[in-house]
XYZ file of C-alpha atoms in Angstrom:
769
model
C 46.537 47.583 -83.965
C 43.865 46.674 -86.576
C 41.451 49.478 -85.750
C 41.484 49.124 -81.929
C 40.213 52.603 -80.513
C 41.554 52.090 -76.925
C 45.325 52.486 -77.128
C 47.624 50.109 -75.041
C 48.380 52.788 -72.501
C 44.764 53.376 -72.064
C 44.217 49.655 -71.122
C 47.194 49.826 -68.798
C 45.587 52.791 -67.085
C 41.952 51.841 -67.022
C 42.394 48.354 -65.486
C 44.248 49.435 -62.209
C 42.127 52.488 -61.993
C 38.904 50.693 -61.951
C 40.452 48.337 -59.203
C 41.581 51.167 -57.069
C 37.961 52.667 -57.408
C 36.619 49.318 -56.282
C 38.808 49.171 -53.251
C 38.171 52.835 -52.440
C 34.294 52.344 -52.738
C 34.474 49.291 -50.550
C 36.370 51.242 -47.773
C 33.771 54.057 -48.065
C 30.999 51.668 -47.618
C 32.748 50.289 -44.493
C 33.119 53.628 -43.091
C 29.408 54.180 -43.494
C 28.756 50.913 -41.481
C 31.376 51.898 -38.819
C 29.078 54.797 -37.829
C 26.618 52.359 -36.335
C 28.146 52.368 -32.704
C 28.293 49.493 -30.493
C 28.775 51.296 -27.263
C 25.934 53.043 -25.219
C 25.857 56.863 -26.071
C 26.551 57.874 -22.494
C 30.121 57.133 -22.636
C 30.555 59.989 -25.109
C 28.825 62.453 -23.037
C 31.906 64.461 -22.734
C 31.690 65.134 -26.465
C 29.178 67.822 -25.449
C 25.663 68.507 -26.918
C 24.257 65.284 -25.322
C 26.712 63.009 -27.181
C 26.300 64.753 -30.539
C 29.710 65.070 -32.133
C 31.030 67.945 -34.337
C 30.628 65.473 -37.517
C 26.986 65.530 -37.113
C 25.866 62.117 -36.107
C 24.580 61.017 -32.818
C 26.207 58.203 -30.747
C 23.063 57.653 -28.840
C 21.123 54.872 -30.503
C 17.598 55.728 -31.325
C 14.997 54.497 -28.770
C 13.170 51.251 -29.163
C 9.561 51.745 -30.279
C 8.275 50.587 -26.944
C 10.139 53.669 -25.582
C 13.073 52.071 -23.948
C 16.776 53.116 -24.332
C 18.274 50.017 -22.950
C 22.044 50.315 -22.793
C 22.157 46.655 -21.616
C 20.949 45.506 -24.806
C 23.648 47.481 -26.802
C 26.304 45.986 -24.592
C 24.868 42.330 -24.990
C 25.054 42.748 -28.838
C 28.613 43.854 -28.670
C 29.509 40.849 -26.403
C 27.789 38.475 -28.681
C 29.371 39.910 -31.808
C 32.819 39.785 -30.046
C 32.206 36.154 -29.362
C 31.172 35.266 -32.903
C 34.214 37.191 -34.225
C 36.705 35.474 -32.065
C 35.297 32.133 -32.805
C 35.379 32.819 -36.438
C 38.867 34.145 -36.418
C 40.103 31.402 -34.330
C 38.784 28.795 -36.810
C 40.215 30.571 -39.868
C 43.657 30.880 -38.481
C 43.630 27.144 -37.394
C 42.487 26.275 -40.821
C 45.044 28.450 -42.515
C 47.820 26.636 -40.633
C 46.916 23.450 -42.135
C 46.177 24.893 -45.616
C 49.584 26.861 -45.384
C 51.445 23.449 -45.114
C 49.505 22.162 -47.979
C 50.115 25.298 -50.129
C 53.831 25.204 -49.752
C 54.049 21.365 -50.298
C 51.821 21.814 -53.443
C 54.007 24.659 -54.693
C 57.066 22.551 -54.429
C 55.169 19.723 -56.459
C 54.465 22.276 -59.345
C 57.996 23.270 -59.462
C 59.462 19.768 -59.434
C 56.726 18.455 -61.925
C 56.897 21.173 -64.431
C 60.691 21.718 -64.202
C 61.299 17.938 -64.953
C 59.556 18.238 -68.330
C 62.842 19.292 -69.969
C 65.047 17.874 -67.242
C 65.464 21.187 -65.499
C 67.081 22.621 -68.540
C 67.854 26.259 -68.664
C 68.122 26.388 -72.337
C 65.377 28.001 -74.703
C 62.986 25.561 -76.194
C 61.060 25.240 -79.312
C 57.538 26.746 -78.746
C 54.592 24.316 -78.216
C 52.452 26.072 -80.801
C 55.050 27.162 -83.304
C 58.258 24.882 -83.217
C 59.999 27.202 -85.731
C 60.305 29.893 -82.855
C 62.117 29.549 -79.465
C 60.429 30.122 -76.124
C 61.480 30.377 -72.522
C 62.746 27.137 -70.820
C 60.287 24.807 -69.034
C 62.190 25.578 -65.782
C 61.008 29.309 -66.236
C 57.462 27.887 -66.591
C 57.890 26.041 -63.346
C 59.273 29.073 -61.549
C 56.629 31.360 -62.530
C 53.641 28.925 -62.147
C 54.836 28.233 -58.687
C 54.871 31.961 -58.075
C 51.451 32.677 -59.616
C 50.042 29.661 -57.571
C 51.162 31.134 -54.269
C 49.911 34.654 -55.440
C 46.358 33.168 -56.127
C 46.419 31.092 -52.925
C 47.276 34.042 -50.828
C 44.823 36.353 -52.512
C 42.149 33.804 -51.869
C 42.982 33.423 -48.211
C 43.032 37.246 -47.689
C 39.581 37.547 -49.635
C 38.098 34.890 -47.433
C 39.465 36.463 -44.286
C 38.578 40.041 -44.950
C 35.087 38.964 -45.909
C 34.542 37.080 -42.772
C 36.005 40.112 -40.663
C 33.684 42.533 -42.227
C 30.657 40.217 -41.747
C 31.182 39.810 -38.078
C 31.757 43.464 -37.810
C 28.477 44.198 -39.370
C 26.152 41.402 -37.899
C 25.300 43.336 -34.459
C 25.268 46.714 -36.150
C 22.562 45.421 -38.344
C 20.543 44.265 -35.377
C 20.871 47.719 -33.719
C 19.731 49.312 -36.885
C 16.556 47.099 -36.925
C 15.594 49.214 -33.996
C 15.062 52.206 -36.398
C 13.320 50.073 -39.068
C 13.742 47.520 -41.515
C 15.046 49.802 -44.112
C 17.933 50.996 -41.992
C 18.964 47.387 -41.100
C 18.892 46.511 -44.763
C 21.141 49.192 -45.850
C 23.775 48.315 -43.144
C 23.686 44.550 -44.127
C 23.816 45.358 -47.922
C 26.524 47.906 -47.361
C 28.659 45.378 -45.376
C 28.054 42.722 -48.177
C 29.177 45.351 -50.813
C 32.514 45.892 -48.750
C 33.305 42.268 -49.375
C 32.070 42.090 -52.887
C 34.126 45.077 -54.284
C 37.176 44.323 -52.126
C 37.278 40.730 -53.541
C 36.670 41.750 -57.276
C 39.062 44.665 -57.069
C 41.842 42.784 -55.289
C 41.593 39.703 -57.665
C 41.753 42.047 -60.780
C 44.570 44.222 -59.349
C 46.884 41.272 -58.261
C 46.361 39.589 -61.807
C 47.184 42.752 -63.478
C 50.238 43.322 -61.541
C 51.337 39.748 -61.867
C 51.017 39.830 -65.737
C 53.148 43.034 -65.869
C 55.787 41.492 -63.723
C 56.021 38.291 -65.470
C 56.329 40.280 -68.814
C 59.647 41.819 -67.579
C 61.166 38.294 -67.945
C 59.020 36.666 -70.894
C 59.138 39.740 -73.255
C 57.517 38.632 -76.440
C 56.896 35.054 -75.289
C 53.180 35.686 -74.445
C 52.146 31.973 -74.753
C 54.710 31.175 -72.064
C 53.650 34.178 -69.968
C 49.947 33.214 -69.773
C 50.726 29.596 -69.541
C 52.618 30.462 -66.181
C 49.686 32.798 -65.196
C 47.222 29.741 -64.821
C 48.762 28.989 -61.611
C 46.998 32.005 -60.104
C 43.474 30.285 -60.860
C 44.878 26.965 -59.475
C 46.016 28.713 -56.213
C 42.724 30.592 -55.831
C 40.655 27.438 -56.269
C 42.750 25.190 -53.977
C 42.184 27.560 -51.104
C 38.468 27.765 -51.891
C 38.151 24.105 -51.782
C 39.462 23.844 -48.158
C 37.464 27.074 -47.275
C 34.196 25.686 -48.665
C 34.479 22.154 -47.360
C 36.039 23.148 -43.951
C 33.626 26.091 -43.376
C 30.680 24.091 -44.593
C 31.331 21.165 -42.230
C 31.821 23.720 -39.494
C 28.540 25.562 -39.997
C 26.424 22.628 -40.691
C 27.636 20.484 -37.692
C 26.679 23.443 -35.364
C 23.393 23.965 -37.246
C 22.218 20.571 -37.161
C 23.167 20.032 -33.623
C 21.457 23.295 -32.558
C 18.182 22.542 -34.498
C 17.778 18.797 -33.649
C 18.190 19.242 -29.867
C 16.926 22.843 -29.478
C 14.009 23.081 -31.804
C 12.839 19.553 -32.095
C 13.532 18.099 -28.879
C 13.463 20.918 -26.408
C 10.918 23.108 -28.437
C 12.935 26.380 -27.816
C 13.238 29.135 -30.612
C 16.070 29.197 -32.934
C 18.982 31.280 -31.708
C 17.800 30.833 -28.132
C 20.603 31.829 -25.794
C 20.025 28.671 -23.595
C 21.162 26.612 -26.681
C 24.853 25.678 -26.216
C 25.390 25.356 -30.040
C 24.125 28.775 -30.857
C 27.407 30.618 -30.876
C 28.917 27.979 -33.093
C 26.059 28.127 -35.369
C 26.507 31.800 -35.862
C 30.239 31.479 -36.229
C 29.576 28.684 -38.890
C 27.501 31.173 -41.021
C 30.655 33.472 -41.311
C 33.308 30.904 -42.009
C 30.982 28.846 -44.469
C 28.828 31.198 -46.254
C 31.129 34.369 -46.276
C 34.725 33.131 -46.185
C 33.951 30.006 -48.300
C 31.765 31.811 -50.955
C 34.263 34.595 -51.120
C 37.165 32.323 -51.905
C 34.993 30.149 -54.304
C 33.865 33.014 -56.464
C 37.292 34.546 -56.437
C 38.591 31.138 -57.787
C 35.906 31.319 -60.499
C 37.047 34.649 -61.514
C 40.778 33.819 -61.550
C 40.133 30.682 -63.465
C 37.933 32.127 -66.336
C 40.411 34.975 -66.654
C 43.398 32.553 -66.962
C 41.482 30.270 -69.239
C 40.661 33.301 -71.599
C 44.083 34.777 -71.472
C 45.724 31.289 -72.301
C 43.538 30.806 -75.448
C 44.045 34.474 -76.466
C 47.800 34.179 -76.163
C 48.049 31.575 -78.911
C 45.445 33.601 -81.007
C 45.966 36.623 -83.158
C 46.089 38.786 -79.976
C 49.133 36.850 -78.708
C 50.938 36.156 -81.982
C 50.679 39.775 -83.070
C 51.376 41.168 -79.433
C 48.206 43.343 -79.288
C 48.106 44.297 -75.746
C 44.597 45.881 -75.467
C 42.756 42.967 -77.070
C 44.840 40.665 -75.155
C 43.663 42.260 -72.034
C 39.958 42.240 -72.999
C 39.026 39.848 -70.260
C 40.573 42.214 -67.538
C 38.924 45.141 -69.209
C 35.412 43.342 -68.917
C 36.067 42.807 -65.246
C 37.147 46.467 -64.794
C 33.988 47.813 -66.357
C 31.995 45.361 -64.138
C 33.370 47.022 -61.102
C 32.069 50.445 -62.306
C 28.741 49.010 -63.117
C 28.338 47.207 -59.777
C 29.350 50.447 -58.121
C 26.493 52.307 -59.761
C 24.075 49.335 -59.314
C 24.776 49.394 -55.492
C 23.644 52.900 -55.113
C 20.217 51.987 -56.265
C 19.924 49.793 -53.201
C 21.588 52.146 -50.689
C 20.994 55.774 -51.842
C 18.562 56.211 -54.819
C 15.656 54.304 -53.170
C 14.668 53.500 -49.613
C 13.143 50.363 -48.381
C 10.044 51.155 -46.032
C 8.377 47.743 -45.642
C 9.371 44.102 -45.266
C 7.574 43.192 -48.642
C 10.113 45.486 -50.568
C 13.352 43.674 -49.368
C 13.453 40.735 -51.934
C 12.381 42.799 -54.892
C 15.156 45.361 -54.039
C 17.828 42.578 -54.097
C 16.241 41.092 -57.420
C 16.478 44.595 -58.772
C 20.159 44.552 -58.167
C 20.597 41.637 -60.443
C 18.442 43.056 -63.168
C 20.056 46.516 -63.159
C 23.679 45.208 -63.069
C 22.950 42.860 -66.056
C 21.315 45.513 -68.205
C 24.017 48.144 -67.464
C 26.697 45.479 -67.932
C 25.281 44.527 -71.344
C 25.904 48.203 -72.368
C 29.351 48.100 -70.843
C 30.325 44.948 -72.744
C 29.132 46.496 -75.922
C 31.245 49.487 -75.418
C 34.258 47.413 -74.343
C 33.974 45.182 -77.423
C 33.963 48.168 -79.795
C 36.784 50.109 -78.287
C 39.093 47.160 -77.148
C 38.803 44.679 -80.153
C 39.743 45.008 -83.720
C 36.836 44.587 -86.089
C 38.062 41.080 -87.162
C 40.720 38.721 -85.614
C 41.496 35.058 -85.303
C 40.991 32.797 -82.151
C 42.831 29.525 -81.783
C 40.527 26.515 -82.208
C 42.218 23.144 -81.633
C 45.090 23.616 -84.153
C 43.513 26.109 -86.447
C 42.897 29.838 -86.365
C 39.074 30.751 -86.516
C 38.131 34.222 -87.666
C 35.949 36.178 -85.462
C 34.077 39.480 -85.710
C 34.105 41.931 -82.523
C 30.350 41.772 -82.355
C 30.439 37.813 -82.123
C 32.582 38.042 -79.025
C 30.208 40.779 -77.624
C 27.460 38.182 -78.002
C 29.582 35.536 -76.315
C 30.024 37.618 -73.284
C 26.429 38.762 -73.168
C 25.106 35.412 -73.490
C 26.919 34.259 -70.370
C 25.888 37.366 -68.426
C 22.248 36.739 -69.325
C 22.366 33.034 -68.716
C 23.500 33.933 -65.243
C 20.561 36.094 -64.691
C 18.296 33.154 -65.819
C 19.925 30.897 -63.593
C 19.496 33.341 -60.566
C 15.848 33.777 -61.304
C 15.131 30.149 -61.740
C 16.974 29.390 -58.488
C 14.882 32.178 -56.749
C 11.608 30.641 -58.289
C 12.525 27.186 -56.783
C 13.891 28.379 -53.342
C 11.808 31.436 -52.352
C 8.593 30.747 -50.299
C 6.825 33.331 -52.275
C 6.282 30.885 -54.922
C 4.385 27.591 -55.259
C 7.282 25.167 -55.325
C 8.353 25.962 -51.877
C 4.878 26.407 -50.584
C 4.094 22.872 -51.903
C 6.957 21.424 -49.942
C 5.685 23.371 -46.784
C 2.114 21.915 -47.462
C 3.677 18.423 -47.619
C 4.721 18.770 -43.980
C 1.093 18.189 -42.943
C 1.533 14.346 -43.261
C 5.042 14.140 -41.556
C 8.791 14.507 -42.500
C 8.897 11.848 -45.110
C 6.597 13.509 -47.414
C 8.390 16.682 -46.854
C 11.605 14.981 -47.876
C 10.076 13.427 -51.054
C 8.632 16.779 -52.232
C 12.020 18.490 -51.531
C 14.025 15.923 -53.513
C 11.511 16.245 -56.441
C 11.774 19.872 -56.347
C 15.598 19.746 -56.520
C 15.762 17.502 -59.518
C 13.190 19.540 -61.380
C 15.047 22.799 -60.665
C 18.085 21.390 -62.716
C 16.154 21.496 -66.048
C 16.165 25.358 -66.917
C 19.699 26.024 -65.698
C 21.117 23.231 -67.692
C 19.351 24.610 -70.790
C 20.670 28.001 -70.156
C 24.310 26.787 -69.775
C 23.856 24.590 -72.885
C 22.542 27.444 -75.037
C 25.499 29.582 -73.669
C 27.931 26.910 -74.598
C 26.533 26.408 -78.134
C 26.420 30.052 -79.062
C 29.834 31.002 -77.445
C 31.669 27.999 -79.039
C 29.993 28.582 -82.498
C 31.115 32.261 -82.484
C 34.523 32.030 -80.934
C 35.535 28.250 -79.869
C 36.881 27.831 -76.480
C 37.817 31.504 -75.971
C 33.893 32.397 -76.455
C 33.216 29.906 -73.557
C 35.933 31.504 -71.345
C 34.669 35.161 -71.992
C 30.980 33.741 -71.491
C 32.107 32.592 -68.012
C 33.752 35.935 -67.400
C 30.358 37.612 -68.578
C 28.515 35.533 -65.901
C 31.039 36.732 -63.320
C 31.384 40.190 -64.616
C 28.779 41.376 -61.852
C 30.741 39.487 -59.183
C 30.764 42.578 -56.838
C 27.020 42.829 -56.877
C 26.609 38.904 -56.699
C 28.730 38.814 -53.713
C 27.159 41.772 -51.862
C 23.690 40.106 -52.321
C 25.223 36.788 -51.208
C 27.158 38.227 -48.110
C 23.930 40.179 -47.185
C 22.237 36.820 -46.233
C 24.574 35.455 -43.545
C 25.011 39.043 -41.955
C 21.075 39.174 -41.763
C 21.047 35.702 -40.359
C 23.592 36.613 -37.855
C 21.719 39.861 -36.929
C 18.486 37.816 -36.121
C 20.587 35.326 -33.893
C 21.982 38.408 -31.969
C 18.513 39.966 -31.559
C 17.220 36.561 -30.057
C 20.194 36.171 -27.713
C 20.212 39.829 -26.672
C 16.573 39.565 -25.695
C 15.332 42.128 -28.057
C 11.605 42.624 -28.765
C 9.574 40.456 -30.929
C 9.195 43.328 -33.413
C 12.746 43.521 -33.862
C 13.040 39.755 -34.348
C 10.335 40.030 -36.971
C 12.248 42.538 -38.975
C 15.496 40.567 -38.883
C 13.675 37.333 -39.890
C 12.366 39.096 -42.916
C 15.806 40.325 -43.759
C 17.121 36.587 -43.168
C 14.360 34.985 -45.304
C 15.223 37.222 -48.337
C 18.938 36.478 -47.705
C 18.263 32.888 -47.879
C 16.830 33.147 -51.275
C 19.761 35.440 -52.355
C 22.200 32.970 -50.917
C 20.719 30.361 -53.221
C 20.925 32.630 -56.159
C 24.401 33.160 -55.316
C 25.197 29.466 -55.329
C 23.365 29.148 -58.685
C 25.767 31.785 -60.144
C 28.702 29.967 -58.778
C 27.696 26.718 -60.040
C 26.677 28.063 -63.638
C 30.009 30.011 -63.984
C 31.898 26.734 -62.774
C 30.281 24.656 -65.724
C 31.555 27.234 -68.182
C 34.931 27.809 -66.613
C 35.644 24.114 -66.314
C 34.800 23.720 -70.034
C 37.039 26.644 -71.046
C 39.866 25.066 -68.955
C 39.112 21.731 -70.306
C 39.558 23.035 -73.811
C 42.904 24.815 -72.818
C 43.957 21.480 -71.401
C 43.338 19.567 -74.469
C 45.201 22.134 -76.584
C 48.201 22.394 -74.218
C 48.378 18.537 -73.950
C 48.320 18.225 -77.875
C 45.282 16.106 -77.876
C 43.819 16.222 -81.438
C 40.309 14.750 -80.665
C 38.664 13.402 -77.503
C 37.016 10.306 -78.768
C 34.579 8.834 -76.118
C 34.407 5.426 -77.922
C 37.968 4.701 -77.222
C 38.606 2.611 -74.046
C 41.145 5.036 -72.561
C 38.575 8.056 -72.657
C 35.575 6.119 -71.716
C 36.977 4.556 -68.439
C 37.910 8.231 -67.670
C 34.490 9.370 -68.492
C 32.646 6.899 -66.266
C 35.032 7.498 -63.280
C 34.776 11.142 -63.600
C 31.183 11.142 -63.370
C 31.370 9.029 -60.183
C 33.824 11.538 -58.529
C 31.043 14.051 -57.405
C 29.061 11.210 -55.666
C 32.204 10.122 -53.811
C 32.982 13.645 -52.870
C 29.396 14.301 -51.848
C 29.329 11.120 -49.767
C 32.532 12.112 -47.910
C 31.333 15.677 -47.157
C 27.872 14.577 -46.148
C 29.287 11.928 -43.835
C 31.607 14.504 -42.231
C 28.652 16.790 -41.492
C 26.868 13.783 -40.023
C 29.964 12.706 -37.944
C 30.525 16.225 -36.647
C 26.786 16.881 -35.947
C 26.419 13.547 -33.998
C 29.320 14.888 -31.540
C 27.364 18.258 -31.374
C 24.082 16.652 -30.678
C 25.535 14.497 -27.936
C 27.280 17.558 -26.223
C 24.111 19.859 -26.425
C 21.986 16.975 -24.935
C 24.536 16.563 -22.235
C 24.521 20.192 -21.326
C 20.766 20.354 -21.157
C 20.726 17.127 -19.040
C 23.468 17.928 -16.765
C 23.690 21.674 -16.208
C 21.149 22.810 -13.483
C 19.095 25.947 -14.438
C 20.097 25.890 -18.169
C 16.346 25.458 -19.458
C 15.131 28.079 -17.051
C 17.773 30.442 -18.227
C 19.373 31.101 -14.931
C 22.612 29.368 -15.973
C 24.830 30.181 -19.047
C 25.696 27.268 -21.336
C 29.221 26.135 -22.264
C 29.370 27.746 -25.767
C 33.193 27.246 -25.942
C 33.086 23.422 -26.001
C 30.462 23.324 -29.007
C 32.820 25.827 -30.872
C 35.809 23.459 -30.172
C 33.890 20.510 -31.596
C 32.852 22.226 -34.820
C 36.411 23.378 -35.186
C 38.267 20.178 -34.570
C 35.758 18.113 -36.695
C 35.829 20.444 -39.697
C 39.618 20.608 -39.640
C 39.947 16.859 -39.455
C 37.044 16.120 -41.972
C 38.211 18.605 -44.630
C 41.398 16.718 -45.523
C 39.997 13.423 -47.248
C 37.663 15.364 -49.530
C 40.339 17.867 -50.319
C 42.714 15.043 -51.099
C 40.391 13.356 -53.497
C 40.088 16.440 -55.482
C 43.757 17.342 -55.641
C 45.150 13.866 -56.098
C 42.854 12.493 -58.777
C 44.233 14.601 -61.777
C 47.893 13.776 -60.580
C 47.212 9.978 -60.266
C 45.182 9.747 -63.553
C 47.527 11.900 -65.628
C 50.678 10.024 -64.391
C 49.399 6.505 -64.500
C 46.788 6.618 -67.191
C 47.719 9.726 -69.394
C 46.064 12.697 -70.946
C 43.401 10.940 -72.941
C 41.847 9.231 -69.774
C 42.313 12.522 -67.697
C 40.236 14.438 -70.404
C 37.589 11.707 -69.953
C 37.765 12.160 -66.148
C 37.381 16.051 -66.387
C 34.414 15.867 -68.974
C 32.520 13.245 -66.663
C 33.074 15.242 -63.455
C 31.883 18.335 -65.227
C 28.597 16.865 -66.568
C 27.749 14.979 -63.482
C 28.884 17.515 -60.835
C 26.875 20.525 -62.266
C 23.686 18.462 -62.063
C 24.157 17.275 -58.488
C 25.377 20.625 -57.201
C 22.283 22.589 -58.550
C 20.020 19.949 -57.165
C 21.687 19.757 -53.788
C 21.743 23.559 -53.456
C 17.992 24.059 -54.461
C 16.723 21.183 -52.457
C 18.343 22.363 -49.259
C 17.266 26.030 -49.995
C 13.744 25.056 -50.626
C 13.550 22.936 -47.226
C 14.824 25.924 -45.455
C 12.544 28.324 -46.771
C 9.483 25.867 -46.402
C 10.357 25.996 -42.657
C 10.592 29.721 -42.657
C 7.316 30.061 -44.375
C 5.465 28.081 -41.635
C 7.276 30.048 -38.833
C 6.403 33.516 -40.368
C 2.822 32.597 -40.727
C 2.289 35.401 -43.177
C -0.521 33.910 -45.233
C -3.576 32.029 -44.290
C -2.043 28.847 -45.719
C 1.067 29.189 -43.645
C -0.968 29.754 -40.566
C -2.891 26.467 -41.078
C 0.548 24.762 -40.938
C 1.776 26.435 -37.825
C 2.711 27.788 -35.379
C 6.274 27.006 -34.438
C 6.267 23.627 -32.443
C 3.358 22.171 -34.416
C 3.693 18.733 -36.158
C 4.015 20.302 -39.483
C 6.752 22.718 -38.133
C 8.801 19.918 -36.580
C 8.551 17.934 -39.998
C 9.661 21.126 -41.745
C 12.644 21.361 -39.464
C 13.887 17.690 -40.025
C 13.778 18.553 -43.887
C 15.709 21.708 -43.101
C 18.237 19.699 -41.188
C 18.707 17.250 -44.002
C 19.040 20.012 -46.446
C 21.664 22.059 -44.535
C 24.630 19.911 -45.513
C 23.240 19.656 -49.145
C 22.917 23.368 -49.656
C 25.818 24.550 -47.664
C 28.627 21.912 -47.853
C 28.145 19.297 -50.689
C 26.389 21.406 -53.252
C 28.590 24.619 -53.092
C 31.757 22.517 -52.862
C 31.068 20.475 -55.967
C 31.536 23.512 -58.267
C 35.138 23.820 -56.825
C 35.619 20.112 -57.575
C 34.997 20.393 -61.344
C 36.894 23.637 -61.753
C 39.854 22.664 -59.564
C 40.484 19.363 -61.377
C 40.342 21.265 -64.732
C 42.755 24.000 -63.853
C 45.119 21.507 -62.057
C 45.302 19.490 -65.315
C 45.904 22.573 -67.320
C 48.979 23.579 -65.084
C 50.437 20.157 -65.223
C 49.595 19.358 -68.935
C 53.099 19.602 -70.064
C 54.205 17.081 -67.428
C 51.355 14.567 -68.262
C 51.961 15.008 -71.921
C 55.721 14.241 -71.532
C 55.756 11.629 -68.896
C 52.269 10.502 -68.186
C 50.431 7.138 -68.966
C 52.878 4.984 -67.198
C 50.529 2.042 -67.072
C 49.670 2.092 -70.752
C 53.292 2.304 -71.569
C 53.996 -0.773 -69.498
C 51.218 -2.699 -71.071
């Protein structure tokens, strides 16, 4: 084993054990959240002792500070939560029907394309990287790639669905806990986010580990073939994430734009006012877009970075010499990450208690810092016990000698680059700092200056994250070639459980505020939920920053694996074949963004017309004596998002197939490089611009400083200008921006999976010419 301290059996036990601990911890957090009851205490009077049960907690909700114990409020919260949960479940089930058809069709395509590489032969073939040895037939790769694609897709779908169910379960409970104080509400929202974070991280790791062990039964010593087949897992995860992100993003922003434009700007009523017909659809959208979509997105990143690292390792000394523990190094990093995130979570929920609004955002930031510091120590230990002191890594046809401390630095640089991207994102999107305050100040002269300042902020916010990504790429490639870049991406994602907990916390808090408004709870309760929501807005932007940064590294690692797998010795941008791919690839994120933005606009147009119709034709709606027709607005969002998600999805999925088949692997390598470079910049800019406009609006609404009070209050001209900026930013930060990172990852992993087919049969046009 060349001096590896951790034996193979130790690695085989450690990985599933950590995954099971993660699942157990998430279930424990869910149990704690479930103790907040959504029924009035009187129903349990029969339990004796005035409703106090034997297990020691009280079913009666604590009295409101105004001295009321209004059970009607509790019942209203339960009804609203039920409506949101039903709407979200209905949308996701409808979406999954369409996605299921695609999943089966694409699985058949994978089997046919990869099986045809050797004419569906069942005979053993010379290995790609060592022709003197024989490997399993291409047909086996086709079968197992198809299976791993379906496994990844199903895991991604389940991750998104579970995340949505947990969020809808927790939002009203967060509202009710806000009656006890901001600290109690924060803990409920954060624990709910942690349920999703740990379930997703642990499930993704466990399924991948089980798949590797099952595939090994057939592949035996052919590790290169085994891990080539495993790449389908990343493709399946990202395919589902694309539709989840695009469909959910269109849904949530159509409802949000419709609710804001008519309700807040035209009718001058508060956000989440129950008189607004689009308000339930808006709250449903938060769950299907920001929770289910983000969950699938980060699962896809994790699956792809793991697959990219495993593919490169399988043709390095780890795979050639069949060293299992070093081979599983990427999975061991993720395993330790679950333990680190578990400890970090306790700092937010158990070790320290939040007592004031101003402590919310620092508590979330501390999660990022603590997890990064602890994970650095964890990576050092893992690199010491799971790697030989010296080994070789495949580097475009040669084997590069690498030390274990160099690989530690590769992972650590990715981890710390993620933290830097997170803090830069926070600086540009939090209303505690001057960039967002300047955007808010620009609202004094109208919506036009607000838009100009917001766009400038977004462009400027790209600079430091790109430098951080560039340094990560340089350091990790210098030390360990493409394997270094893959593990750097894994380093950035090693604290995924904490990152997802923080990210899911935002939509849960947002929904909690909406429920408080709709249930007619006191102004003080709404202030608390607004404070939770404002912090959540910033953390959501940080989550998107992580997702985009990791996507850049993952895409580059997958690109390197594709180039090796397609037997391309060098990618020369001066050759026409590559350059045309480069320039077309750089255009694709703009095309994709145009499609998603227009989709949101089209759906929002229908929503605005429906909301206006209801206000104009339903007697007593503005007076609050009649209920609006929420169901019609939910249906508009559902129908529009399902219909509109197909063209952008088709663009991403078909581009590598068309380019690879008709133009060949050189042109495809140009397309991948162009889309990566262009897509990362647009994604960061779009996400941060939208986040800044949103928090500039909240800065004016909160009126927490003297400067903010000069711009407000709600309904002032400056506030209306801020709402318009926020409305423009909504599709940027929640639809186009976050979806772009899936575009660059998905095209890269799809190209890697189909590389043998493209290398054998691709470039039809150039062959004819």
